[in-house]
Protein backbone atom coordinates (compact mmCIF):
# COMPACT_ATOMS: atom_id res chain seq x y z
CA UNK A 1 0.00 0.00 0.00
CA UNK A 2 2.94 2.37 0.49
CA UNK A 3 3.43 2.47 -3.32
CA UNK A 4 -0.26 2.73 -4.20
CA UNK A 5 -0.32 5.69 -6.60
CA UNK A 6 -2.26 7.30 -9.45
CA UNK A 7 -1.90 5.42 -12.73
CA UNK A 8 -1.46 8.69 -14.65
CA UNK A 9 0.65 11.04 -12.49
CA UNK A 10 2.15 8.67 -9.88
CA UNK A 11 0.76 10.75 -6.98
CA UNK A 12 0.60 8.57 -3.84
CA UNK A 13 -3.01 7.67 -3.04
CA UNK A 14 -2.60 6.17 0.43
CA UNK A 15 -5.04 8.00 2.71
CA UNK A 16 -6.35 10.07 -0.22
CA UNK A 17 -9.65 10.05 -2.12
CA UNK A 18 -9.37 8.54 -5.60
CA UNK A 19 -11.43 6.99 -8.37
CA UNK A 20 -11.07 3.45 -9.64
CA UNK A 21 -11.48 3.79 -13.40
CA UNK A 22 -11.35 0.51 -15.32
CA UNK A 23 -9.60 -1.03 -12.29
CA UNK A 24 -6.93 1.68 -12.42
CA UNK A 25 -6.53 4.00 -9.40
CA UNK A 26 -6.80 7.64 -10.52
CA UNK A 27 -6.31 10.73 -8.38
CA UNK A 28 -9.16 13.25 -8.40
CA UNK A 29 -7.12 15.81 -10.35
CA UNK A 30 -6.29 13.34 -13.16
CA UNK A 31 -9.86 12.06 -13.20
CA UNK A 32 -11.25 15.59 -13.64
CA UNK A 33 -8.63 16.50 -16.26
CA UNK A 34 -8.90 13.34 -18.33
CA UNK A 35 -12.30 11.72 -17.77
CA UNK A 36 -14.86 13.97 -16.08
CA UNK A 37 -17.71 15.19 -18.27
CA UNK A 38 -17.63 18.90 -19.11
CA UNK A 39 -20.64 21.00 -18.16
CA UNK A 40 -22.61 22.08 -21.23
CA UNK A 41 -23.28 25.48 -19.64
CA UNK A 42 -19.98 26.54 -18.01
CA UNK A 43 -17.63 24.12 -19.80
CA UNK A 44 -15.89 23.19 -16.52
CA UNK A 45 -15.35 19.55 -15.52
CA UNK A 46 -18.04 17.96 -13.40
CA UNK A 47 -15.88 16.54 -10.66
CA UNK A 48 -16.60 13.82 -8.15
CA UNK A 49 -17.93 16.34 -5.61
CA UNK A 50 -20.70 17.51 -7.95
CA UNK A 51 -23.95 15.99 -9.12
CA UNK A 52 -23.76 15.23 -12.87
CA UNK A 53 -27.12 15.87 -14.53
CA UNK A 54 -27.40 14.69 -18.11
CA UNK A 55 -29.86 14.80 -20.99
CA UNK A 56 -29.33 13.52 -24.53
CA UNK A 57 -25.58 13.11 -24.11
CA UNK A 58 -25.02 16.55 -22.58
CA UNK A 59 -23.99 17.07 -18.96
CA UNK A 60 -24.47 19.90 -16.44
CA UNK A 61 -23.53 20.79 -12.89
CA UNK A 62 -26.69 20.88 -10.79
CA UNK A 63 -26.47 24.68 -10.44
CA UNK A 64 -25.99 25.08 -14.24
CA UNK A 65 -29.04 22.98 -15.18
CA UNK A 66 -31.47 25.87 -15.82
CA UNK A 67 -34.40 26.83 -18.03
CA UNK A 68 -33.11 28.68 -21.08
CA UNK A 69 -35.88 31.25 -20.83
CA UNK A 70 -36.41 32.10 -17.14
CA UNK A 71 -33.13 30.71 -15.76
CA UNK A 72 -35.02 28.79 -13.06
CA UNK A 73 -33.44 25.57 -11.85
CA UNK A 74 -34.51 22.40 -13.65
CA UNK A 75 -32.83 20.07 -11.13
CA UNK A 76 -35.45 17.68 -9.72
CA UNK A 77 -38.10 19.38 -11.91
CA UNK A 78 -39.98 18.44 -15.04
CA UNK A 79 -38.57 20.02 -18.17
CA UNK A 80 -39.08 19.97 -21.92
CA UNK A 81 -36.34 19.75 -24.54
CA UNK A 82 -36.88 21.92 -27.64
CA UNK A 83 -34.19 22.04 -30.33
CA UNK A 84 -31.02 22.44 -28.22
CA UNK A 85 -32.74 24.23 -25.32
CA UNK A 86 -34.27 23.01 -22.08
CA UNK A 87 -37.35 24.73 -20.69
CA UNK A 88 -39.56 24.57 -17.63
CA UNK A 89 -43.15 23.66 -18.57
CA UNK A 90 -44.37 27.24 -18.09
CA UNK A 91 -41.74 28.77 -20.41
CA UNK A 92 -42.22 26.00 -22.96
CA UNK A 93 -45.97 26.62 -23.06
CA UNK A 94 -45.47 30.39 -23.27
CA UNK A 95 -42.96 30.19 -26.11
CA UNK A 96 -43.72 27.05 -28.11
CA UNK A 97 -46.95 25.24 -27.27
CA UNK A 98 -49.79 25.12 -29.78
CA UNK A 99 -52.57 27.56 -29.05
CA UNK A 100 -56.30 27.40 -29.54
CA UNK A 101 -57.45 29.62 -32.38
CA UNK A 102 -60.53 30.65 -30.39
CA UNK A 103 -59.26 31.40 -26.85
CA UNK A 104 -55.49 31.60 -27.55
CA UNK A 105 -54.69 29.42 -24.52
CA UNK A 106 -52.19 26.58 -24.93
CA UNK A 107 -52.95 22.92 -25.39
CA UNK A 108 -51.56 20.94 -22.47
CA UNK A 109 -49.87 17.62 -23.07
CA UNK A 110 -52.48 14.90 -23.67
CA UNK A 111 -55.33 17.39 -24.08
CA UNK A 112 -57.85 16.69 -26.83
CA UNK A 113 -57.60 19.04 -29.80
CA UNK A 114 -60.13 19.57 -32.60
CA UNK A 115 -58.82 20.70 -35.98
CA UNK A 116 -60.87 22.14 -38.79
CA UNK A 117 -59.87 24.23 -41.79
CA UNK A 118 -56.32 24.77 -40.53
CA UNK A 119 -57.43 25.94 -37.09
CA UNK A 120 -57.16 24.19 -33.73
CA UNK A 121 -59.66 24.30 -30.88
CA UNK A 122 -60.08 23.05 -27.32
CA UNK A 123 -63.22 20.93 -26.85
CA UNK A 124 -64.81 23.76 -24.86
CA UNK A 125 -64.00 26.22 -27.69
CA UNK A 126 -65.27 24.07 -30.56
CA UNK A 127 -68.88 25.26 -30.20
CA UNK A 128 -72.00 25.71 -32.28
CA UNK A 129 -72.51 29.43 -32.93
CA UNK A 130 -76.24 29.11 -32.20
CA UNK A 131 -76.70 26.78 -29.20
CA UNK A 132 -73.16 27.19 -27.79
CA UNK A 133 -72.91 23.42 -27.20
CA UNK A 134 -69.67 21.59 -27.92
CA UNK A 135 -69.66 20.11 -31.41
CA UNK A 136 -67.13 17.47 -30.42
CA UNK A 137 -66.99 14.60 -32.90
CA UNK A 138 -70.45 15.35 -34.27
CA UNK A 139 -71.19 16.62 -37.77
CA UNK A 140 -71.53 20.34 -38.38
CA UNK A 141 -71.88 22.89 -41.15
CA UNK A 142 -69.52 25.84 -41.58
CA UNK A 143 -71.30 29.20 -42.09
CA UNK A 144 -69.35 32.34 -42.93
CA UNK A 145 -65.78 32.64 -41.63
CA UNK A 146 -65.12 30.90 -38.31
CA UNK A 147 -68.81 30.18 -37.69
CA UNK A 148 -69.75 26.55 -37.15
CA UNK A 149 -73.31 25.26 -36.76
CA UNK A 150 -74.13 21.85 -35.29
CA UNK A 151 -76.43 19.67 -37.42
CA UNK A 152 -79.52 20.01 -35.18
CA UNK A 153 -79.24 23.83 -35.23
CA UNK A 154 -78.53 23.85 -38.96
CA UNK A 155 -81.55 21.67 -39.65
CA UNK A 156 -83.77 23.83 -37.42
CA UNK A 157 -82.58 27.18 -38.79
CA UNK A 158 -81.11 26.88 -42.29
CA UNK A 159 -81.85 23.56 -44.01
CA UNK A 160 -84.15 23.45 -47.01
CA UNK A 161 -87.31 21.54 -46.21
CA UNK A 162 -89.79 19.62 -48.28
CA UNK A 163 -92.81 21.80 -48.98
CA UNK A 164 -95.14 18.89 -48.39
CA UNK A 165 -93.81 17.08 -45.32
CA UNK A 166 -91.34 19.69 -43.92
CA UNK A 167 -88.53 17.10 -43.67
CA UNK A 168 -85.00 18.35 -44.33
CA UNK A 169 -84.21 17.82 -48.01
CA UNK A 170 -80.45 18.34 -48.02
CA UNK A 171 -77.99 17.68 -45.20
CA UNK A 172 -74.57 19.27 -45.51
CA UNK A 173 -72.05 17.39 -43.38
CA UNK A 174 -68.50 18.33 -42.58
CA UNK A 175 -66.19 16.34 -40.38
CA UNK A 176 -63.44 17.34 -38.02
CA UNK A 177 -60.06 15.84 -37.16
CA UNK A 178 -59.62 15.05 -33.48
CA UNK A 179 -56.12 14.56 -32.08
CA UNK A 180 -54.56 14.30 -28.68
CA UNK A 181 -51.61 16.58 -28.16
mmCIF file of C-alpha atoms in Angstrom:
data_model
loop_
_atom_site.group_PDB
_atom_site.id
_atom_site.type_symbol
_atom_site.label_atom_id
_atom_site.label_comp_id
_atom_site.label_asym_id
_atom_site.label_seq_id
_atom_site.Cartn_x
_atom_site.Cartn_y
_atom_site.Cartn_z
ATOM 1 C CA UNK A 1 0.000 0.000 0.000
ATOM 2 C CA UNK A 2 2.940 2.371 0.487
ATOM 3 C CA UNK A 3 3.430 2.467 -3.316
ATOM 4 C CA UNK A 4 -0.257 2.726 -4.200
ATOM 5 C CA UNK A 5 -0.324 5.686 -6.596
ATOM 6 C CA UNK A 6 -2.263 7.302 -9.452
ATOM 7 C CA UNK A 7 -1.895 5.419 -12.733
ATOM 8 C CA UNK A 8 -1.462 8.689 -14.651
ATOM 9 C CA UNK A 9 0.654 11.035 -12.486
ATOM 10 C CA UNK A 10 2.150 8.669 -9.880
ATOM 11 C CA UNK A 11 0.765 10.751 -6.982
ATOM 12 C CA UNK A 12 0.601 8.567 -3.844
ATOM 13 C CA UNK A 13 -3.012 7.675 -3.044
ATOM 14 C CA UNK A 14 -2.599 6.175 0.427
ATOM 15 C CA UNK A 15 -5.044 7.995 2.710
ATOM 16 C CA UNK A 16 -6.353 10.070 -0.218
ATOM 17 C CA UNK A 17 -9.650 10.050 -2.120
ATOM 18 C CA UNK A 18 -9.371 8.545 -5.596
ATOM 19 C CA UNK A 19 -11.432 6.991 -8.372
ATOM 20 C CA UNK A 20 -11.066 3.452 -9.642
ATOM 21 C CA UNK A 21 -11.475 3.790 -13.397
ATOM 22 C CA UNK A 22 -11.346 0.513 -15.316
ATOM 23 C CA UNK A 23 -9.604 -1.032 -12.294
ATOM 24 C CA UNK A 24 -6.928 1.678 -12.416
ATOM 25 C CA UNK A 25 -6.528 3.998 -9.404
ATOM 26 C CA UNK A 26 -6.796 7.635 -10.523
ATOM 27 C CA UNK A 27 -6.310 10.729 -8.382
ATOM 28 C CA UNK A 28 -9.158 13.252 -8.402
ATOM 29 C CA UNK A 29 -7.116 15.809 -10.354
ATOM 30 C CA UNK A 30 -6.290 13.342 -13.160
ATOM 31 C CA UNK A 31 -9.864 12.063 -13.195
ATOM 32 C CA UNK A 32 -11.253 15.586 -13.636
ATOM 33 C CA UNK A 33 -8.631 16.504 -16.262
ATOM 34 C CA UNK A 34 -8.896 13.336 -18.328
ATOM 35 C CA UNK A 35 -12.303 11.718 -17.768
ATOM 36 C CA UNK A 36 -14.864 13.971 -16.084
ATOM 37 C CA UNK A 37 -17.711 15.194 -18.270
ATOM 38 C CA UNK A 38 -17.628 18.905 -19.108
ATOM 39 C CA UNK A 39 -20.637 20.998 -18.157
ATOM 40 C CA UNK A 40 -22.613 22.079 -21.230
ATOM 41 C CA UNK A 41 -23.276 25.483 -19.635
ATOM 42 C CA UNK A 42 -19.983 26.543 -18.006
ATOM 43 C CA UNK A 43 -17.629 24.117 -19.804
ATOM 44 C CA UNK A 44 -15.891 23.192 -16.515
ATOM 45 C CA UNK A 45 -15.354 19.547 -15.523
ATOM 46 C CA UNK A 46 -18.045 17.956 -13.402
ATOM 47 C CA UNK A 47 -15.880 16.542 -10.656
ATOM 48 C CA UNK A 48 -16.604 13.824 -8.147
ATOM 49 C CA UNK A 49 -17.928 16.345 -5.608
ATOM 50 C CA UNK A 50 -20.696 17.513 -7.954
ATOM 51 C CA UNK A 51 -23.949 15.985 -9.120
ATOM 52 C CA UNK A 52 -23.764 15.233 -12.872
ATOM 53 C CA UNK A 53 -27.123 15.873 -14.528
ATOM 54 C CA UNK A 54 -27.404 14.692 -18.112
ATOM 55 C CA UNK A 55 -29.864 14.804 -20.989
ATOM 56 C CA UNK A 56 -29.327 13.520 -24.530
ATOM 57 C CA UNK A 57 -25.583 13.106 -24.112
ATOM 58 C CA UNK A 58 -25.025 16.553 -22.577
ATOM 59 C CA UNK A 59 -23.993 17.068 -18.959
ATOM 60 C CA UNK A 60 -24.469 19.905 -16.443
ATOM 61 C CA UNK A 61 -23.531 20.795 -12.889
ATOM 62 C CA UNK A 62 -26.688 20.878 -10.791
ATOM 63 C CA UNK A 63 -26.466 24.681 -10.444
ATOM 64 C CA UNK A 64 -25.986 25.079 -14.242
ATOM 65 C CA UNK A 65 -29.040 22.984 -15.177
ATOM 66 C CA UNK A 66 -31.474 25.865 -15.816
ATOM 67 C CA UNK A 67 -34.400 26.828 -18.034
ATOM 68 C CA UNK A 68 -33.107 28.675 -21.077
ATOM 69 C CA UNK A 69 -35.879 31.254 -20.833
ATOM 70 C CA UNK A 70 -36.413 32.105 -17.142
ATOM 71 C CA UNK A 71 -33.126 30.713 -15.765
ATOM 72 C CA UNK A 72 -35.021 28.789 -13.058
ATOM 73 C CA UNK A 73 -33.440 25.567 -11.850
ATOM 74 C CA UNK A 74 -34.506 22.395 -13.646
ATOM 75 C CA UNK A 75 -32.826 20.072 -11.127
ATOM 76 C CA UNK A 76 -35.445 17.683 -9.722
ATOM 77 C CA UNK A 77 -38.100 19.379 -11.909
ATOM 78 C CA UNK A 78 -39.977 18.436 -15.039
ATOM 79 C CA UNK A 79 -38.565 20.021 -18.172
ATOM 80 C CA UNK A 80 -39.076 19.974 -21.922
ATOM 81 C CA UNK A 81 -36.340 19.754 -24.542
ATOM 82 C CA UNK A 82 -36.876 21.915 -27.640
ATOM 83 C CA UNK A 83 -34.187 22.041 -30.327
ATOM 84 C CA UNK A 84 -31.019 22.443 -28.217
ATOM 85 C CA UNK A 85 -32.737 24.227 -25.322
ATOM 86 C CA UNK A 86 -34.271 23.011 -22.084
ATOM 87 C CA UNK A 87 -37.345 24.730 -20.685
ATOM 88 C CA UNK A 88 -39.558 24.570 -17.632
ATOM 89 C CA UNK A 89 -43.147 23.657 -18.565
ATOM 90 C CA UNK A 90 -44.368 27.240 -18.094
ATOM 91 C CA UNK A 91 -41.740 28.767 -20.408
ATOM 92 C CA UNK A 92 -42.218 26.004 -22.960
ATOM 93 C CA UNK A 93 -45.973 26.623 -23.062
ATOM 94 C CA UNK A 94 -45.471 30.394 -23.271
ATOM 95 C CA UNK A 95 -42.964 30.191 -26.115
ATOM 96 C CA UNK A 96 -43.721 27.047 -28.114
ATOM 97 C CA UNK A 97 -46.955 25.243 -27.271
ATOM 98 C CA UNK A 98 -49.785 25.117 -29.783
ATOM 99 C CA UNK A 99 -52.569 27.565 -29.050
ATOM 100 C CA UNK A 100 -56.302 27.395 -29.544
ATOM 101 C CA UNK A 101 -57.451 29.618 -32.381
ATOM 102 C CA UNK A 102 -60.535 30.653 -30.387
ATOM 103 C CA UNK A 103 -59.255 31.398 -26.845
ATOM 104 C CA UNK A 104 -55.489 31.605 -27.547
ATOM 105 C CA UNK A 105 -54.692 29.417 -24.520
ATOM 106 C CA UNK A 106 -52.192 26.584 -24.933
ATOM 107 C CA UNK A 107 -52.947 22.920 -25.387
ATOM 108 C CA UNK A 108 -51.560 20.938 -22.470
ATOM 109 C CA UNK A 109 -49.866 17.615 -23.070
ATOM 110 C CA UNK A 110 -52.476 14.902 -23.675
ATOM 111 C CA UNK A 111 -55.329 17.392 -24.075
ATOM 112 C CA UNK A 112 -57.855 16.690 -26.830
ATOM 113 C CA UNK A 113 -57.605 19.045 -29.796
ATOM 114 C CA UNK A 114 -60.127 19.568 -32.599
ATOM 115 C CA UNK A 115 -58.816 20.704 -35.983
ATOM 116 C CA UNK A 116 -60.872 22.142 -38.786
ATOM 117 C CA UNK A 117 -59.874 24.232 -41.788
ATOM 118 C CA UNK A 118 -56.322 24.773 -40.532
ATOM 119 C CA UNK A 119 -57.433 25.937 -37.095
ATOM 120 C CA UNK A 120 -57.161 24.190 -33.727
ATOM 121 C CA UNK A 121 -59.664 24.303 -30.881
ATOM 122 C CA UNK A 122 -60.077 23.052 -27.320
ATOM 123 C CA UNK A 123 -63.218 20.930 -26.852
ATOM 124 C CA UNK A 124 -64.814 23.760 -24.857
ATOM 125 C CA UNK A 125 -63.999 26.220 -27.689
ATOM 126 C CA UNK A 126 -65.270 24.073 -30.565
ATOM 127 C CA UNK A 127 -68.882 25.259 -30.205
ATOM 128 C CA UNK A 128 -71.999 25.706 -32.282
ATOM 129 C CA UNK A 129 -72.511 29.425 -32.932
ATOM 130 C CA UNK A 130 -76.239 29.109 -32.197
ATOM 131 C CA UNK A 131 -76.701 26.779 -29.204
ATOM 132 C CA UNK A 132 -73.164 27.188 -27.793
ATOM 133 C CA UNK A 133 -72.913 23.421 -27.204
ATOM 134 C CA UNK A 134 -69.673 21.586 -27.917
ATOM 135 C CA UNK A 135 -69.658 20.112 -31.410
ATOM 136 C CA UNK A 136 -67.126 17.470 -30.415
ATOM 137 C CA UNK A 137 -66.986 14.604 -32.904
ATOM 138 C CA UNK A 138 -70.449 15.354 -34.269
ATOM 139 C CA UNK A 139 -71.186 16.616 -37.767
ATOM 140 C CA UNK A 140 -71.525 20.336 -38.378
ATOM 141 C CA UNK A 141 -71.881 22.892 -41.146
ATOM 142 C CA UNK A 142 -69.520 25.842 -41.577
ATOM 143 C CA UNK A 143 -71.297 29.197 -42.089
ATOM 144 C CA UNK A 144 -69.349 32.339 -42.926
ATOM 145 C CA UNK A 145 -65.783 32.637 -41.628
ATOM 146 C CA UNK A 146 -65.119 30.897 -38.310
ATOM 147 C CA UNK A 147 -68.813 30.180 -37.691
ATOM 148 C CA UNK A 148 -69.750 26.555 -37.148
ATOM 149 C CA UNK A 149 -73.308 25.259 -36.764
ATOM 150 C CA UNK A 150 -74.129 21.849 -35.292
ATOM 151 C CA UNK A 151 -76.429 19.673 -37.420
ATOM 152 C CA UNK A 152 -79.524 20.007 -35.183
ATOM 153 C CA UNK A 153 -79.238 23.828 -35.230
ATOM 154 C CA UNK A 154 -78.532 23.845 -38.957
ATOM 155 C CA UNK A 155 -81.547 21.667 -39.649
ATOM 156 C CA UNK A 156 -83.770 23.829 -37.417
ATOM 157 C CA UNK A 157 -82.577 27.182 -38.794
ATOM 158 C CA UNK A 158 -81.113 26.875 -42.290
ATOM 159 C CA UNK A 159 -81.853 23.558 -44.007
ATOM 160 C CA UNK A 160 -84.153 23.453 -47.012
ATOM 161 C CA UNK A 161 -87.308 21.536 -46.206
ATOM 162 C CA UNK A 162 -89.788 19.622 -48.280
ATOM 163 C CA UNK A 163 -92.806 21.798 -48.982
ATOM 164 C CA UNK A 164 -95.144 18.893 -48.389
ATOM 165 C CA UNK A 165 -93.809 17.076 -45.318
ATOM 166 C CA UNK A 166 -91.340 19.686 -43.925
ATOM 167 C CA UNK A 167 -88.534 17.103 -43.667
ATOM 168 C CA UNK A 168 -84.998 18.350 -44.331
ATOM 169 C CA UNK A 169 -84.212 17.825 -48.013
ATOM 170 C CA UNK A 170 -80.451 18.337 -48.015
ATOM 171 C CA UNK A 171 -77.994 17.684 -45.202
ATOM 172 C CA UNK A 172 -74.568 19.266 -45.505
ATOM 173 C CA UNK A 173 -72.050 17.389 -43.383
ATOM 174 C CA UNK A 174 -68.503 18.335 -42.582
ATOM 175 C CA UNK A 175 -66.191 16.344 -40.382
ATOM 176 C CA UNK A 176 -63.439 17.345 -38.022
ATOM 177 C CA UNK A 177 -60.057 15.843 -37.163
ATOM 178 C CA UNK A 178 -59.618 15.048 -33.476
ATOM 179 C CA UNK A 179 -56.125 14.562 -32.075
ATOM 180 C CA UNK A 180 -54.562 14.304 -28.684
ATOM 181 C CA UNK A 181 -51.606 16.582 -28.163
#
